[in-house]
Amino acid sequence: MGIALAGDDLTARGPARCALDLLYLGAGYAAGVFLVAIFAIMMVMSVGRQFAINIPAGDDFASWCMAAMAFLGLAHTFKRGEMIRVGLLLERLHGRTKQIAEIVALGIATAFILYFTRYAAQMTYDSWRFNDVAQGVVALPLWIPQLGFAGGLAILSIALVDEMINVVRGNRPSYEKGSPDETPDEFIERVSQGGGG
């Protein structure tokens, strides 16, 4: 998987755009690493029973990996247009009206995610400040697994602000797939070739 998005020319993009795209891609890869870690933990816990192998607090580690995977994957999923969006109204709008509606929708989403991110970061900081540890078998400092949660939300916040700036400039949203004049047959062909919906 290349770093450049489809149709992008790396030489035509600025360093800030490349850095942001690398951030989203890196978060997506980190989410993939946590997915593999969940698989490995669950397999060792399942097969290990047959050989008296036990992972202390394996369920805790799997749940922490799952939270990190889910939140770190949000920005990459959003920017690639793979996040579920309810566009019943937006799909029927065109031109300047659609642009304004997209900006309003992105503004509301950004406000909610920034609010959520602020409290997630505060919770992680408080866990570090008060030396909170997990209550399970392994007394792991809680701020460590909370970093994936807070970091994923912070990266999603950056992605939303980035996308809002993109739409305010009059560009088509990066999460929007296909052309506005795409026929149902063209849509089916694009999806069948792995272009997403």
Short mmCIF file of C-alpha atoms in Angstrom, two decimals:
data_model
loop_
_atom_site.label_atom_id
_atom_site.label_comp_id
_atom_site.label_asym_id
_atom_site.label_seq_id
_atom_site.Cartn_x
_atom_site.Cartn_y
_atom_site.Cartn_z
CA MET A 1 0.00 0.00 0.00
CA GLY A 2 1.54 3.27 -1.05
CA ILE A 3 1.56 6.40 1.01
CA ALA A 4 0.13 8.53 -1.78
CA LEU A 5 -3.60 8.47 -2.19
CA ALA A 6 -4.97 7.39 -5.56
CA GLY A 7 -4.28 10.02 -8.19
CA ASP A 8 -1.97 12.04 -5.96
CA ASP A 9 1.48 13.07 -7.08
CA LEU A 10 3.90 13.26 -4.16
CA THR A 11 5.86 16.05 -5.81
CA ALA A 12 2.73 18.20 -6.10
CA ARG A 13 1.84 17.87 -2.41
CA GLY A 14 3.35 19.95 0.34
CA PRO A 15 5.25 18.60 3.35
CA ALA A 16 2.28 19.26 5.67
CA ARG A 17 -0.05 17.20 3.46
CA CYS A 18 2.48 14.36 3.30
CA ALA A 19 2.98 14.48 7.08
CA LEU A 20 -0.78 14.34 7.72
CA ASP A 21 -1.27 11.48 5.27
CA LEU A 22 1.61 9.62 6.94
CA LEU A 23 0.01 10.24 10.36
CA TYR A 24 -3.32 8.76 9.22
CA LEU A 25 -1.61 5.84 7.49
CA GLY A 26 0.62 5.19 10.51
CA ALA A 27 -2.42 5.16 12.79
CA GLY A 28 -4.09 2.69 10.43
CA TYR A 29 -1.03 0.43 10.49
CA ALA A 30 -0.88 0.70 14.31
CA ALA A 31 -4.53 -0.40 14.45
CA GLY A 32 -3.58 -3.37 12.27
CA VAL A 33 -0.74 -4.28 14.63
CA PHE A 34 -3.16 -4.25 17.57
CA LEU A 35 -5.57 -6.45 15.58
CA VAL A 36 -2.79 -9.00 15.05
CA ALA A 37 -1.91 -8.73 18.76
CA ILE A 38 -5.54 -9.53 19.68
CA PHE A 39 -5.42 -12.57 17.40
CA ALA A 40 -2.11 -13.74 18.88
CA ILE A 41 -3.30 -13.30 22.48
CA MET A 42 -6.58 -15.12 21.82
CA MET A 43 -4.85 -17.98 20.01
CA VAL A 44 -2.24 -18.42 22.75
CA MET A 45 -4.98 -18.33 25.37
CA SER A 46 -7.09 -20.89 23.47
CA VAL A 47 -4.38 -23.29 22.37
CA GLY A 48 -2.31 -22.69 25.50
CA ARG A 49 -4.95 -24.31 27.68
CA GLN A 50 -4.09 -27.65 26.06
CA PHE A 51 -0.46 -27.24 27.11
CA ALA A 52 -0.97 -25.51 30.48
CA ILE A 53 0.28 -22.19 29.04
CA ASN A 54 -1.37 -19.15 30.55
CA ILE A 55 -1.05 -15.43 29.80
CA PRO A 56 -1.54 -13.48 33.05
CA ALA A 57 -4.32 -10.93 32.49
CA GLY A 58 -4.68 -12.08 28.87
CA ASP A 59 -8.29 -10.88 28.75
CA ASP A 60 -7.18 -7.44 29.96
CA PHE A 61 -4.44 -7.22 27.34
CA ALA A 62 -6.86 -8.30 24.60
CA SER A 63 -9.42 -5.68 25.64
CA TRP A 64 -6.77 -2.94 25.78
CA CYS A 65 -5.56 -3.94 22.32
CA MET A 66 -9.15 -3.89 21.07
CA ALA A 67 -9.70 -0.34 22.36
CA ALA A 68 -6.42 0.84 20.81
CA MET A 69 -7.28 -0.87 17.52
CA ALA A 70 -10.74 0.65 17.34
CA PHE A 71 -9.68 4.22 18.13
CA LEU A 72 -6.39 4.29 16.20
CA GLY A 73 -8.18 3.08 13.08
CA LEU A 74 -10.79 5.86 13.09
CA ALA A 75 -8.85 8.61 11.28
CA HIS A 76 -7.54 6.32 8.55
CA THR A 77 -11.01 4.85 8.04
CA PHE A 78 -12.58 8.32 7.92
CA LYS A 79 -10.10 9.78 5.42
CA ARG A 80 -10.41 6.76 3.10
CA GLY A 81 -14.20 7.07 3.00
CA GLU A 82 -14.75 3.69 4.66
CA MET A 83 -16.51 5.03 7.76
CA ILE A 84 -20.27 4.64 7.73
CA ARG A 85 -21.93 7.98 7.02
CA VAL A 86 -25.63 8.66 6.79
CA GLY A 87 -25.79 10.93 3.76
CA LEU A 88 -29.50 10.86 2.99
CA LEU A 89 -29.66 14.64 2.84
CA LEU A 90 -26.14 15.39 1.61
CA GLU A 91 -26.45 13.00 -1.34
CA ARG A 92 -29.42 14.98 -2.66
CA LEU A 93 -27.65 18.35 -2.49
CA HIS A 94 -25.40 19.86 -5.16
CA GLY A 95 -23.02 22.76 -5.62
CA ARG A 96 -22.64 25.45 -2.98
CA THR A 97 -25.54 24.10 -0.90
CA LYS A 98 -23.83 20.73 -0.59
CA GLN A 99 -20.53 22.39 0.34
CA ILE A 100 -22.21 24.39 3.14
CA ALA A 101 -24.02 21.28 4.40
CA GLU A 102 -20.73 19.32 4.40
CA ILE A 103 -19.05 22.12 6.38
CA VAL A 104 -21.87 22.15 8.94
CA ALA A 105 -21.77 18.35 9.27
CA LEU A 106 -17.97 18.38 9.63
CA GLY A 107 -18.20 21.25 12.13
CA ILE A 108 -20.64 19.35 14.34
CA ALA A 109 -18.57 16.16 14.13
CA THR A 110 -15.37 18.09 14.90
CA ALA A 111 -16.94 19.78 17.93
CA PHE A 112 -18.12 16.46 19.38
CA ILE A 113 -14.82 14.68 18.74
CA LEU A 114 -12.75 17.57 20.14
CA TYR A 115 -14.92 17.51 23.28
CA PHE A 116 -14.48 13.74 23.56
CA THR A 117 -10.73 14.01 22.90
CA ARG A 118 -10.26 16.64 25.58
CA TYR A 119 -11.79 14.41 28.25
CA ALA A 120 -9.97 11.29 27.00
CA ALA A 121 -6.65 13.16 27.20
CA GLN A 122 -7.55 14.48 30.65
CA MET A 123 -8.44 10.97 31.84
CA THR A 124 -5.11 9.61 30.52
CA TYR A 125 -3.19 12.46 32.13
CA ASP A 126 -4.99 11.94 35.44
CA SER A 127 -4.20 8.22 35.33
CA TRP A 128 -0.51 9.09 34.88
CA ARG A 129 -0.60 11.83 37.53
CA PHE A 130 -2.30 9.67 40.19
CA ASN A 131 -0.35 6.50 39.27
CA ASP A 132 -3.53 4.51 38.57
CA VAL A 133 -2.85 0.85 37.90
CA ALA A 134 -5.00 -1.93 36.46
CA GLN A 135 -6.96 -3.96 39.00
CA GLY A 136 -6.21 -7.29 37.32
CA VAL A 137 -3.38 -9.77 37.79
CA VAL A 138 -0.83 -7.48 36.11
CA ALA A 139 -0.61 -4.06 37.79
CA LEU A 140 0.02 -2.14 34.56
CA PRO A 141 -0.15 1.68 34.79
CA LEU A 142 -3.52 2.55 33.23
CA TRP A 143 -2.20 5.49 31.24
CA ILE A 144 -0.33 3.08 28.94
CA PRO A 145 -3.40 1.33 27.48
CA GLN A 146 -5.33 4.62 27.59
CA LEU A 147 -2.79 6.18 25.19
CA GLY A 148 -4.29 4.25 22.26
CA PHE A 149 -7.76 5.53 23.10
CA ALA A 150 -6.74 9.17 23.61
CA GLY A 151 -4.22 9.13 20.75
CA GLY A 152 -6.73 7.69 18.30
CA LEU A 153 -9.25 10.39 19.19
CA ALA A 154 -6.59 13.10 18.86
CA ILE A 155 -5.65 11.85 15.38
CA LEU A 156 -9.34 11.70 14.40
CA SER A 157 -9.73 15.31 15.60
CA ILE A 158 -6.81 16.33 13.38
CA ALA A 159 -8.38 14.45 10.45
CA LEU A 160 -11.73 16.19 10.93
CA VAL A 161 -10.15 19.66 11.12
CA ASP A 162 -8.01 18.78 8.08
CA GLU A 163 -11.10 17.68 6.15
CA MET A 164 -13.08 20.76 7.15
CA ILE A 165 -10.27 23.02 5.89
CA ASN A 166 -10.23 21.00 2.66
CA VAL A 167 -13.99 21.45 2.12
CA VAL A 168 -13.94 25.15 3.11
CA ARG A 169 -11.33 25.68 0.37
CA GLY A 170 -13.87 24.38 -2.12
CA ASN A 171 -12.34 20.93 -2.64
CA ARG A 172 -14.30 17.72 -2.78
CA PRO A 173 -14.21 15.79 0.52
CA SER A 174 -11.53 13.10 0.48
CA TYR A 175 -13.98 10.61 2.04
CA GLU A 176 -16.42 11.00 -0.86
CA LYS A 177 -16.02 8.18 -3.33
CA GLY A 178 -17.03 8.23 -6.97
CA SER A 179 -18.27 11.15 -9.01
CA PRO A 180 -21.59 12.88 -8.29
CA ASP A 181 -22.87 11.76 -11.71
CA GLU A 182 -21.96 8.10 -11.16
CA THR A 183 -24.60 5.66 -12.35
CA PRO A 184 -25.65 2.64 -10.24
CA ASP A 185 -23.82 0.33 -12.69
CA GLU A 186 -20.62 2.37 -12.34
CA PHE A 187 -21.01 2.25 -8.55
CA ILE A 188 -21.35 -1.55 -8.57
CA GLU A 189 -18.33 -1.89 -10.87
CA ARG A 190 -16.21 0.37 -8.64
CA VAL A 191 -17.20 -1.50 -5.47
CA SER A 192 -16.59 -4.90 -7.09
CA GLN A 193 -13.04 -3.77 -7.89
CA GLY A 194 -12.40 -2.85 -4.27
CA GLY A 195 -13.14 0.88 -4.54
CA GLY A 196 -15.35 0.99 -1.46
CA GLY A 197 -18.84 2.37 -1.12
#
